[in-house]
Amino acid sequence: MLKSLHISPDKCTGCLQCELACSYENEGVFNPAKSRIKVFTFHQEGRFVPYTCTQCDEAWCMQACPVDAIVVNTATGSKDVLADVCVGCKVCTIACPFGTVNYSQDTGKVIKCDLCGGNPQCVEACPTAAITYVDADATGLDRMRAWAGKTDNAATARA
Amino acid sequence: MAWAKKILRVNLTDGSIASEPLNMEWAQAYLGQRGLATRYLVEEVDPKCDPLGADNKVIMATGPLTGTMASTGGRYSVITKSPLTGTVACSNSGGFIGAEMKMAGWDMIIFEGKAASPVYLHVENDNAKLLPADQLWGKSVWETDELIHKIHQDPQIRIACIGRAAEAGCLYSAVINDLHRAAGRSGVGAVLASKNLKAVAVRGTLGVGNIKDPKRFMQSTGEQKQVLAENAVTGQGLPAFGTQVLMNVINEIGAMPTRNMREVKFEGAHKISAEAMAEPRKSDSKPNLTTNAGCFACTIACGRISTIDKGHFSVENKPQYWGNSGGLEYEAAWALGSDTGIDDLDALTYANFLCNEDGFDPISFGATVAAAMEMFEQGVITTEDTGGIEFKFGSAEALCKAAEITAAGEGFGKDLGMGSKRMCEKYGRPELSMTVKGQEFPAYDPRGIQGMGLTYATSNRGACHLRSYTVASEVLGIPEKTDPLATEGKPGLVKAFQDATAAFDSSGLCIFTSFAWTLDNVAPQLDASCEGDWTAERLVEVGERIWNLERDFNNKAGFTAKDDTLPKRFFTEPANTGPAEGKVSGVEQMLPEYYDLRGWTPDGEVTTQTRDRLDLPS
């Protein structure tokens, strides 16, 4: 069963623990500049929104790559960059509609979320459960449950 | 390692910028941030210098855990000699710029001298430049932030800057970072203004590595985050209510200073409390509070993000204030509200926004307005002095106008910008200034919480709650409950809190963690990341060393035991109601024991013995 990252911006406090965990896992340093997940602050609105790759099925980045450096990880469903194949042409960064594949000046390759091989560290680090890793077929389950909880049984019975 | 081991030294007089290795011997003795930067200040700045002269220096310093995944590891401090108090100043701030400095590879930035014309420092990793700021001078913090982002076409730059208040000479002006986080107290903003330094803009992409034992560090920081999450204050109270959780608590125990600290209970507290901030308002059915917010790496997230009612008189024709900004914390709500007798939540939020927008300390500002209100009530000042503003206790209009003229440094705003000590002296009523060493009181009455009286009297930066927050013990029972009305045992309690706090403030962590953590929780995180063996006992010793170093600086600046006291009001006007009714402050009884525990002379001087024991510089 595949799982998906599920993000609830209303729970985010903008603390960047996810960015720190991501960069530490992937780069070995605490460095939000190298994080595959980014938290955006909309100051005037008082909103914080974490954003990262959604692992599209027909991934634009994968389709666009001229050297087949982006491949499907069949265990997790993530689209992973093969660093030794990537030539740093950046076509994938143009192709991605969401901007979640980015070039790294230090390595000359692109980087993107690979779900940490099935154990996403951003999820581990998030103190408010704004980022969770859930059944890919049921990302709406919590919201459904919330609405279900508001259903008025008495009214339904009368109807 | 955790330290970047590099200092950026910026000479504003000749424009030179140099990289220096961090003095690691000092880092082992003073840890970082508050302690380590004070060690540099003591070495390089004459305690008798003019705080606003070119000889003073200002240091922006991070701690070893700043920029790491340790919860709250994003703090930085501004260390200098204060123009408000003449003592050493250390103002601590969260937000994101501290971590960004570390990401750029710097433990500290030391500014010295004075620029001939306005400049700002732009740091991009190793590349640091002083750039002209003529176009930024005269702009607010919010405008400056926007302009610098535009100039560099980089939305990810983090900015600390001063607003118009500092430029106008406001002696409690702040350095604001990330739009609404403040190195707020003691007038550190005025020191930047005196040096023609408008802003520091930082972008760091190098990251923080060099952790001594990464595996142990990750395990330790994970465990300690769990401790914060499971604690009632840091896991529930602070995220839900912010520091405003205290408003009703402190009011109920009769320790809420009211109307320039004449009274100890505010009848309007419930209208300006955390609960009031969460109440949907009539006009748009939205509450004042939009959400809570975390600073860098903080898993507590006590920050308040708020809006003002668009129909409120303060903003009805000013759409620029209709969005969200940093909202009321307890100290601001108290100073702007209870101390002035104002129970209008929107007016308080508006005044607080102006404090963010133009960079001044809401505690000192609110307390100074309160002093002006008492002088107005007594007829010492009239509308002729105030430019027509009726400074009546309870007047929301007066507060809003006062904030506007203080931000701009116009008219009576110049007097308010002096702080209450100088303002009350100017009008011949020095006893109406509720200050210690020239700095205004925070939100705990020293008659109702006796330990706080000693805290204020002996704080190395003038009246301050953040130097030894004995409220934790005396009111909340952390780490153990003591009687707030008793003086017995308080000298020891205050000393213990002062030393521990100095260590927290030097680590890169937030003092709010200490609702759940002691130094036993901090030590393993430092020990896993920093060179050397770090135990709680060693951190207490480091804290004590820092406290004595600061005290020694102040003594050399001319402060003596005579300055370790409170305004007369707290000795002659007993608390008027509540559990402390009839009580005055027992500071004078506590001081001799405190000096003795400190290893100081009865005059409050650090003895040679103490100096040798702590290995202080001569």
Short mmCIF file of N, CA and C in Angstrom, two decimals, chain A residues 9-22 24-25 28-34 38-39 41-48 106 121 124-128, chain B residues 67-71 96 103 156 158 179-180 203-209 211 214-215 217-218 225 290-299 301 305 323-326:
data_model
loop_
_atom_site.label_atom_id
_atom_site.label_comp_id
_atom_site.label_asym_id
_atom_site.label_seq_id
_atom_site.Cartn_x
_atom_site.Cartn_y
_atom_site.Cartn_z
N PRO A 9 -2.08 22.88 6.22
CA PRO A 9 -1.47 24.17 6.53
C PRO A 9 -2.02 24.83 7.78
N ASP A 10 -3.27 24.57 8.11
CA ASP A 10 -3.85 25.23 9.28
C ASP A 10 -3.17 24.81 10.58
N LYS A 11 -2.45 23.70 10.54
CA LYS A 11 -1.74 23.26 11.75
C LYS A 11 -0.29 23.77 11.81
N CYS A 12 0.20 24.33 10.71
CA CYS A 12 1.62 24.73 10.63
C CYS A 12 1.86 26.01 11.41
N THR A 13 2.97 26.05 12.16
CA THR A 13 3.35 27.25 12.91
C THR A 13 4.55 27.96 12.29
N GLY A 14 5.06 27.43 11.19
CA GLY A 14 6.18 28.07 10.51
C GLY A 14 7.53 27.88 11.18
N CYS A 15 7.70 26.82 11.97
CA CYS A 15 8.92 26.67 12.76
C CYS A 15 10.11 26.13 11.96
N LEU A 16 9.84 25.56 10.82
CA LEU A 16 10.89 25.03 9.92
C LEU A 16 11.58 23.76 10.41
N GLN A 17 11.02 23.10 11.41
CA GLN A 17 11.61 21.81 11.83
C GLN A 17 11.64 20.84 10.63
N CYS A 18 10.64 20.91 9.76
CA CYS A 18 10.60 20.00 8.59
C CYS A 18 11.77 20.27 7.65
N GLU A 19 12.08 21.57 7.45
CA GLU A 19 13.18 21.92 6.56
C GLU A 19 14.52 21.47 7.15
N LEU A 20 14.63 21.61 8.47
CA LEU A 20 15.87 21.19 9.13
C LEU A 20 16.04 19.68 9.02
N ALA A 21 14.95 18.95 9.24
CA ALA A 21 15.01 17.49 9.18
C ALA A 21 15.34 17.02 7.77
N CYS A 22 14.72 17.66 6.79
CA CYS A 22 14.93 17.29 5.39
C CYS A 22 16.39 17.51 4.98
N TYR A 24 18.96 17.79 6.93
CA TYR A 24 19.87 16.93 7.69
C TYR A 24 19.89 15.52 7.11
N GLU A 25 18.71 15.00 6.76
CA GLU A 25 18.60 13.66 6.21
C GLU A 25 19.33 13.56 4.86
N GLY A 28 23.11 16.11 5.39
CA GLY A 28 23.97 15.97 6.58
C GLY A 28 24.23 17.26 7.33
N VAL A 29 23.53 18.32 6.97
CA VAL A 29 23.65 19.59 7.71
C VAL A 29 22.25 20.17 7.93
N PHE A 30 22.15 21.04 8.94
CA PHE A 30 20.90 21.77 9.14
C PHE A 30 20.92 22.96 8.20
N ASN A 31 20.12 22.91 7.16
CA ASN A 31 20.24 23.96 6.15
C ASN A 31 18.96 24.10 5.33
N PRO A 32 18.04 24.95 5.79
CA PRO A 32 16.79 25.14 5.06
C PRO A 32 16.99 25.47 3.58
N ALA A 33 18.12 26.08 3.23
CA ALA A 33 18.36 26.41 1.81
C ALA A 33 18.46 25.15 0.96
N LYS A 34 18.72 24.01 1.60
CA LYS A 34 18.86 22.75 0.85
C LYS A 34 17.71 21.79 1.12
N LYS A 38 9.48 23.16 1.63
CA LYS A 38 9.63 24.57 2.01
C LYS A 38 8.35 25.03 2.69
N VAL A 39 8.54 25.87 3.71
CA VAL A 39 7.38 26.47 4.38
C VAL A 39 7.28 27.92 3.94
N THR A 41 5.51 31.66 4.29
CA THR A 41 4.79 32.51 5.23
C THR A 41 4.02 33.57 4.46
N PHE A 42 2.73 33.64 4.70
CA PHE A 42 1.92 34.72 4.14
C PHE A 42 1.57 35.64 5.30
N HIS A 43 2.47 36.59 5.50
CA HIS A 43 2.47 37.39 6.72
C HIS A 43 1.16 38.14 6.93
N GLN A 44 0.71 38.81 5.89
CA GLN A 44 -0.51 39.62 6.01
C GLN A 44 -1.73 38.77 6.35
N GLU A 45 -1.73 37.54 5.83
CA GLU A 45 -2.87 36.65 6.06
C GLU A 45 -2.72 35.84 7.35
N GLY A 46 -1.50 35.85 7.90
CA GLY A 46 -1.26 35.03 9.09
C GLY A 46 -1.34 33.55 8.77
N ARG A 47 -0.70 33.14 7.66
CA ARG A 47 -0.76 31.73 7.26
C ARG A 47 0.63 31.19 6.98
N PHE A 48 0.83 29.92 7.32
CA PHE A 48 2.07 29.21 7.01
C PHE A 48 1.71 27.98 6.19
N ASP A 106 25.71 23.49 -5.71
CA ASP A 106 26.87 22.80 -5.15
C ASP A 106 27.22 21.52 -5.91
N GLN A 121 11.35 12.27 6.93
CA GLN A 121 11.84 12.89 8.17
C GLN A 121 11.09 14.16 8.53
N GLU A 124 8.39 13.11 10.79
CA GLU A 124 8.91 12.81 12.13
C GLU A 124 9.13 14.09 12.93
N ALA A 125 9.61 15.14 12.21
CA ALA A 125 10.02 16.35 12.92
C ALA A 125 8.87 17.31 13.20
N CYS A 126 7.81 17.23 12.44
CA CYS A 126 6.73 18.23 12.59
C CYS A 126 6.09 18.12 13.97
N PRO A 127 6.13 19.22 14.76
CA PRO A 127 5.60 19.14 16.12
C PRO A 127 4.08 19.20 16.21
N THR A 128 3.41 19.56 15.12
CA THR A 128 1.96 19.77 15.21
C THR A 128 1.18 18.83 14.30
N GLY B 67 20.48 27.68 15.03
CA GLY B 67 20.59 27.12 13.68
C GLY B 67 20.55 25.60 13.63
N THR B 68 20.41 24.98 14.81
CA THR B 68 20.32 23.51 14.84
C THR B 68 18.86 23.09 15.01
N MET B 69 18.65 21.79 15.07
CA MET B 69 17.30 21.27 15.22
C MET B 69 16.84 21.21 16.66
N ALA B 70 17.69 21.62 17.60
CA ALA B 70 17.25 21.68 19.00
C ALA B 70 16.04 22.61 19.06
N SER B 71 15.01 22.20 19.78
CA SER B 71 13.81 23.04 19.82
C SER B 71 14.15 24.42 20.35
N PHE B 96 14.00 34.51 12.81
CA PHE B 96 14.80 33.66 11.92
C PHE B 96 16.20 34.18 11.63
N MET B 103 23.76 30.09 9.51
CA MET B 103 23.76 29.42 8.20
C MET B 103 24.77 30.07 7.25
N GLN B 156 14.33 35.50 0.20
CA GLN B 156 14.76 34.67 1.33
C GLN B 156 15.74 35.36 2.27
N ARG B 158 16.92 37.43 5.33
CA ARG B 158 16.36 37.75 6.66
C ARG B 158 16.92 39.10 7.09
N LEU B 179 10.18 41.32 10.69
CA LEU B 179 8.99 42.18 10.76
C LEU B 179 8.40 42.39 12.14
N HIS B 180 8.43 41.37 13.00
CA HIS B 180 7.76 41.58 14.28
C HIS B 180 8.40 40.84 15.45
N ARG B 203 21.71 36.39 4.22
CA ARG B 203 21.28 35.19 3.53
C ARG B 203 22.38 34.15 3.72
N GLY B 204 22.03 33.03 4.33
CA GLY B 204 23.02 31.98 4.59
C GLY B 204 22.58 30.67 3.98
N THR B 205 23.43 30.10 3.17
CA THR B 205 23.08 28.83 2.52
C THR B 205 24.09 27.73 2.82
N LEU B 206 24.99 28.01 3.78
CA LEU B 206 26.04 27.02 4.07
C LEU B 206 25.55 25.96 5.05
N GLY B 207 24.58 26.33 5.86
CA GLY B 207 24.04 25.37 6.83
C GLY B 207 24.88 25.27 8.08
N VAL B 208 24.33 24.54 9.04
CA VAL B 208 25.03 24.32 10.30
C VAL B 208 25.35 22.83 10.42
N GLY B 209 26.61 22.54 10.39
CA GLY B 209 27.05 21.16 10.51
C GLY B 209 27.98 21.04 11.69
N ILE B 211 28.41 19.00 13.99
CA ILE B 211 27.87 18.56 15.28
C ILE B 211 28.79 17.46 15.80
N PRO B 214 26.54 13.59 15.90
CA PRO B 214 25.23 13.84 15.28
C PRO B 214 24.15 12.88 15.74
N LYS B 215 24.48 11.61 15.86
CA LYS B 215 23.48 10.62 16.22
C LYS B 215 22.93 10.90 17.63
N PHE B 217 23.11 13.69 19.16
CA PHE B 217 22.43 14.99 19.15
C PHE B 217 20.98 14.85 18.70
N MET B 218 20.76 14.11 17.61
CA MET B 218 19.40 13.94 17.10
C MET B 218 18.53 13.20 18.12
N LYS B 225 12.38 17.49 22.89
CA LYS B 225 11.16 18.02 22.26
C LYS B 225 9.94 17.33 22.86
N THR B 290 -5.38 35.38 15.04
CA THR B 290 -5.54 34.56 13.83
C THR B 290 -4.94 33.18 14.03
N THR B 291 -3.71 33.16 14.52
CA THR B 291 -3.03 31.87 14.69
C THR B 291 -1.85 32.04 15.64
N ASN B 292 -1.31 30.92 16.07
CA ASN B 292 -0.04 30.99 16.79
C ASN B 292 1.10 30.75 15.80
N ALA B 293 2.30 31.15 16.18
CA ALA B 293 3.43 31.06 15.26
C ALA B 293 4.69 30.66 16.02
N GLY B 294 5.55 29.93 15.34
CA GLY B 294 6.81 29.52 15.94
C GLY B 294 7.96 30.33 15.37
N CYS B 295 8.95 30.59 16.20
CA CYS B 295 10.22 31.11 15.69
C CYS B 295 10.99 29.91 15.13
N PHE B 296 12.18 30.17 14.62
CA PHE B 296 13.00 29.13 14.01
C PHE B 296 13.15 27.93 14.97
N ALA B 297 12.81 26.77 14.46
CA ALA B 297 13.02 25.48 15.16
C ALA B 297 12.23 25.33 16.45
N CYS B 298 11.30 26.25 16.71
CA CYS B 298 10.57 26.19 17.98
C CYS B 298 9.38 25.26 17.89
N THR B 299 9.34 24.29 18.80
CA THR B 299 8.21 23.36 18.82
C THR B 299 7.16 23.78 19.86
N ALA B 301 5.88 27.34 19.90
CA ALA B 301 5.08 28.24 19.06
C ALA B 301 4.10 29.08 19.88
N ILE B 305 -0.29 35.89 16.23
CA ILE B 305 -0.49 36.61 14.98
C ILE B 305 -1.93 37.11 14.98
N GLY B 323 -4.12 44.02 7.90
CA GLY B 323 -3.58 42.66 7.80
C GLY B 323 -3.09 42.15 9.15
N ASN B 324 -2.48 40.98 9.11
CA ASN B 324 -1.96 40.38 10.32
C ASN B 324 -0.55 40.87 10.65
N SER B 325 -0.25 40.95 11.93
CA SER B 325 1.14 41.13 12.36
C SER B 325 1.27 40.51 13.75
N GLY B 326 2.48 40.63 14.28
CA GLY B 326 2.74 40.07 15.61
C GLY B 326 1.82 40.73 16.62
#
